[in-house]
Short mmCIF file of C-alpha atoms in Angstrom, two decimals:
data_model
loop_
_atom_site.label_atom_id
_atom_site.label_comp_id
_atom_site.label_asym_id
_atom_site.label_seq_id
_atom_site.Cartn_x
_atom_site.Cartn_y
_atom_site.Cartn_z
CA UNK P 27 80.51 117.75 101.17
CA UNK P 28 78.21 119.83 103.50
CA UNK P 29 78.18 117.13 105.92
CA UNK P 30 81.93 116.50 106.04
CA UNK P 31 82.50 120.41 106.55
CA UNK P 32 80.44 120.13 109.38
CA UNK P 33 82.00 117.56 110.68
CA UNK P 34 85.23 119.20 110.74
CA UNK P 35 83.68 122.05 112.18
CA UNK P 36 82.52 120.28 115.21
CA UNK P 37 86.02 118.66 115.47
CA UNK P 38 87.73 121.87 115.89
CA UNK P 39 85.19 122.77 118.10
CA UNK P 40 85.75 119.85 120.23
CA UNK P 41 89.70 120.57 119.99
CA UNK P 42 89.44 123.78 120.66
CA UNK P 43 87.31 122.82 124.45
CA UNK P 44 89.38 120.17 124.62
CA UNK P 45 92.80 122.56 124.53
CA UNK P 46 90.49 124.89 127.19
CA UNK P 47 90.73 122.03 129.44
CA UNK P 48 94.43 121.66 129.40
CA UNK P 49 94.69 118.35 127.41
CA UNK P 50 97.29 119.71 124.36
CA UNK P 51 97.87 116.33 122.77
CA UNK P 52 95.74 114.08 120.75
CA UNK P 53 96.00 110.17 120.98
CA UNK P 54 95.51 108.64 117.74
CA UNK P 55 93.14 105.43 117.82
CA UNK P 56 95.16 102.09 117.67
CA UNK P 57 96.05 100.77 114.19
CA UNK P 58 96.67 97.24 113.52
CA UNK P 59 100.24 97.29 111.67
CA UNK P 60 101.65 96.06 109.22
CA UNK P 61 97.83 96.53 107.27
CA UNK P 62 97.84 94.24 104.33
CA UNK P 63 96.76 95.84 100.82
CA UNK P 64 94.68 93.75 98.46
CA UNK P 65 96.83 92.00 95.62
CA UNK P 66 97.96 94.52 92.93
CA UNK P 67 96.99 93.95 89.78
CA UNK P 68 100.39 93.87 88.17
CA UNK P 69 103.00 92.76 90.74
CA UNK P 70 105.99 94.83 91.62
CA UNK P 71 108.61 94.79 93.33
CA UNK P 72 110.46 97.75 94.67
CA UNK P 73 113.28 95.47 95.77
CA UNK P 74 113.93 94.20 92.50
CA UNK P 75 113.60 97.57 90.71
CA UNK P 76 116.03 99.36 93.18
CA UNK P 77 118.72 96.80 92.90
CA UNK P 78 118.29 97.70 89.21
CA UNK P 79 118.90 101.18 90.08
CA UNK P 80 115.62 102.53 89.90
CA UNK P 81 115.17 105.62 92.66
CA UNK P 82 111.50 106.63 94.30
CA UNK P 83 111.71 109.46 91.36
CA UNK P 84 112.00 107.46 88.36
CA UNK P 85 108.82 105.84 88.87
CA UNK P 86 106.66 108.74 91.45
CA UNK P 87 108.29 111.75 89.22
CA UNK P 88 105.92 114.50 90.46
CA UNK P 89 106.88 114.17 94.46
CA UNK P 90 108.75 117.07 93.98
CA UNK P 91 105.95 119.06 92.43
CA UNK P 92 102.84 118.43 93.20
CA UNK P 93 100.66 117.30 96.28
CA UNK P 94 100.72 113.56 94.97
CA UNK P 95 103.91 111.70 94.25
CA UNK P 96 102.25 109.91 90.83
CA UNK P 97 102.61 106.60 89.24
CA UNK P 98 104.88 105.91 86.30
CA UNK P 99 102.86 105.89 82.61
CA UNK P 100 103.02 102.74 81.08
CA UNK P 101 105.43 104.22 78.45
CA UNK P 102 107.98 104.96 81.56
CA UNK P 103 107.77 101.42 82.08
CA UNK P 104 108.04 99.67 78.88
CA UNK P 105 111.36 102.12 78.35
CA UNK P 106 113.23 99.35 80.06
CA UNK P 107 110.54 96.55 79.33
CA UNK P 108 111.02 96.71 75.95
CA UNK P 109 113.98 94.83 75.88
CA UNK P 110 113.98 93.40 79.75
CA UNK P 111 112.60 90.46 81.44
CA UNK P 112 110.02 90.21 78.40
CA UNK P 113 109.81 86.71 79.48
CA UNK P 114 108.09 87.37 82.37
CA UNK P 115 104.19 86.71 82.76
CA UNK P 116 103.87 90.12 84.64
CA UNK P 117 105.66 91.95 82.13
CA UNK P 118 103.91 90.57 79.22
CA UNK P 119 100.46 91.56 81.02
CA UNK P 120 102.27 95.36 81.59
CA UNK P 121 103.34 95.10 77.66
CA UNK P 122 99.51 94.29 76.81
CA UNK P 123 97.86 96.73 78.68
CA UNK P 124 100.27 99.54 77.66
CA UNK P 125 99.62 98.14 74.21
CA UNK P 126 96.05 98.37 74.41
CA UNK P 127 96.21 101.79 76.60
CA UNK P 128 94.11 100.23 79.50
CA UNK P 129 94.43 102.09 82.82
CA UNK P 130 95.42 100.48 85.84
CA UNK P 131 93.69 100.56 88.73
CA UNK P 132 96.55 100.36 91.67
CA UNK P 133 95.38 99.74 95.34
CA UNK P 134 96.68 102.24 97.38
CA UNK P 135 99.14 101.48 99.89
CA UNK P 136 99.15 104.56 102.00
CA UNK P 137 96.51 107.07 102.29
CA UNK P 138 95.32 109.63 105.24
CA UNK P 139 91.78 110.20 105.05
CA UNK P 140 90.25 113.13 102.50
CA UNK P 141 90.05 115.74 104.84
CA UNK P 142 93.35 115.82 105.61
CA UNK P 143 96.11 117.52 103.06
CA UNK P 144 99.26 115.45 102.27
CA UNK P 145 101.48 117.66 100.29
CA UNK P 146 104.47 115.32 98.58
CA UNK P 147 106.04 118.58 97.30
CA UNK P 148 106.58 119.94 100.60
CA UNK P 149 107.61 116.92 102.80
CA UNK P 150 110.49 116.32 100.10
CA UNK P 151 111.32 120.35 100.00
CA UNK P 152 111.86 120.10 103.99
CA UNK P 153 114.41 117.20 103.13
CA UNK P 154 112.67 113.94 104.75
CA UNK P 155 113.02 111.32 103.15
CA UNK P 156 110.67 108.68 101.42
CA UNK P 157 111.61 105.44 104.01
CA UNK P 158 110.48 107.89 106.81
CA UNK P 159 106.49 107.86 106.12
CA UNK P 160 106.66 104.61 103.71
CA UNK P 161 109.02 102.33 105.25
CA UNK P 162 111.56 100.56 103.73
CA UNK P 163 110.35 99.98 100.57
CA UNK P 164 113.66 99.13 98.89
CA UNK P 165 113.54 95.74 100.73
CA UNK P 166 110.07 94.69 99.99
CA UNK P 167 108.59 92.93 97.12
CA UNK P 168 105.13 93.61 98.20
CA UNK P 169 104.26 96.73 99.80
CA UNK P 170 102.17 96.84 103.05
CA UNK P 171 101.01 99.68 105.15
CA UNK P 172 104.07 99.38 107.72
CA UNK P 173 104.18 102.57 109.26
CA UNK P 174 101.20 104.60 111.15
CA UNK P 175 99.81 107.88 108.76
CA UNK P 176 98.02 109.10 112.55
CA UNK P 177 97.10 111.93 113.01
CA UNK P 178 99.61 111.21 115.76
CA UNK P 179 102.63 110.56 113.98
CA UNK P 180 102.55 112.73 111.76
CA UNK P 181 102.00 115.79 114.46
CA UNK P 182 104.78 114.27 116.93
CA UNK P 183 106.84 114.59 113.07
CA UNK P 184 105.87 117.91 113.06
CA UNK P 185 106.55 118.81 116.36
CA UNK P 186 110.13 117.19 116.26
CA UNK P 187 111.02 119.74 113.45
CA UNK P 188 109.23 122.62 115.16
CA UNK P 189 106.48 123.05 112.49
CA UNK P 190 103.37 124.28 113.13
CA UNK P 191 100.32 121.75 114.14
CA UNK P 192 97.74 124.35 113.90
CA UNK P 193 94.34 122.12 112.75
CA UNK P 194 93.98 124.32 109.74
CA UNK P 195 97.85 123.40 108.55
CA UNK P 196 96.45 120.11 107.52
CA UNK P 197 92.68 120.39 107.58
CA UNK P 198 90.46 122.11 105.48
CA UNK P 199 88.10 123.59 108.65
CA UNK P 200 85.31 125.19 106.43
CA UNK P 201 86.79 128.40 106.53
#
């Protein structure tokens, strides 16, 4: 932990010479997109669930109040799996691990690295919309990183809706 606040230390250091010299905008490295995530271990599909009339709430319910937007508990699920597509190989594994109260282990789609805050909550309160970081997840049945989380992107975001990029908005500098 030391370490890492040090880090960031020296990175606003380096920003802040780096702004002396009259360079103002950061170029993020190169990412190689879409980046593939590793097989889930219960397969979903957002397609399929939207047609049903799922929305991004029903199944990541604290987006609009908390910093993460949450997974559904198995009991969410098995509301409607109870009864539907109980048929299904996938479904029977979700019906035995609810049943047996085993945690899964998901494999995260999108994340920005842990020095950097991502507030759900607050994206959501300034009215953007899930597709605009994520993609469009309604038309996939397996999820892959499609769009960049750069440090980049999400300050030319910020910068289109005039809010501030200040390094500590985002980054906890030590302080």
């Amino acid at each position: 932990m030391r370490l890492a606040k040090a880090a960031l230390a020296l990175l606003a250091l380096a920003a802040g010479l780096w702004a002396q010299r009259g360079v103002t905008e950061y170029v993020s490295p190169p990412e190689n997109l879409p980046r593939a995530v590793p097989t889930q271990p219960i397969a979903f599909s957002h397609k399929v669930h939207v047609a049903a009339g799922a929305q991004c709430l029903d199944c990541h319910p604290t987006a609009t109040k908390k910093a993460r937007a949450g997974l559904p508990k198995f009991e969410d699920c098995m509301l409607c799996h109870q009864t539907i597509a109980t048929d299904r190989p996938e479904v029977q594994k979700l019906a035995l691990l609810a049943g047996q109260k085993i945690r899964v282990d998901w494999n995260r789609v999108y994340q920005v690295p842990e020095f950097v805050f991502f507030n759900h909550r607050k994206h959501l309160a300034a009215e953007l919309e899930c597709g605009q970081c994520h993609g469009p997840v309604e038309s996939r049945d397996v999820l892959a990183q499609e769009l960049s989380t750069s440090m980049t992107t999400c300050m030319n975001c910020h910068a289109e809706r005039n809010v501030s990029n200040h390094c500590y908005f985002c980054h906890d500098l030590g302080q």
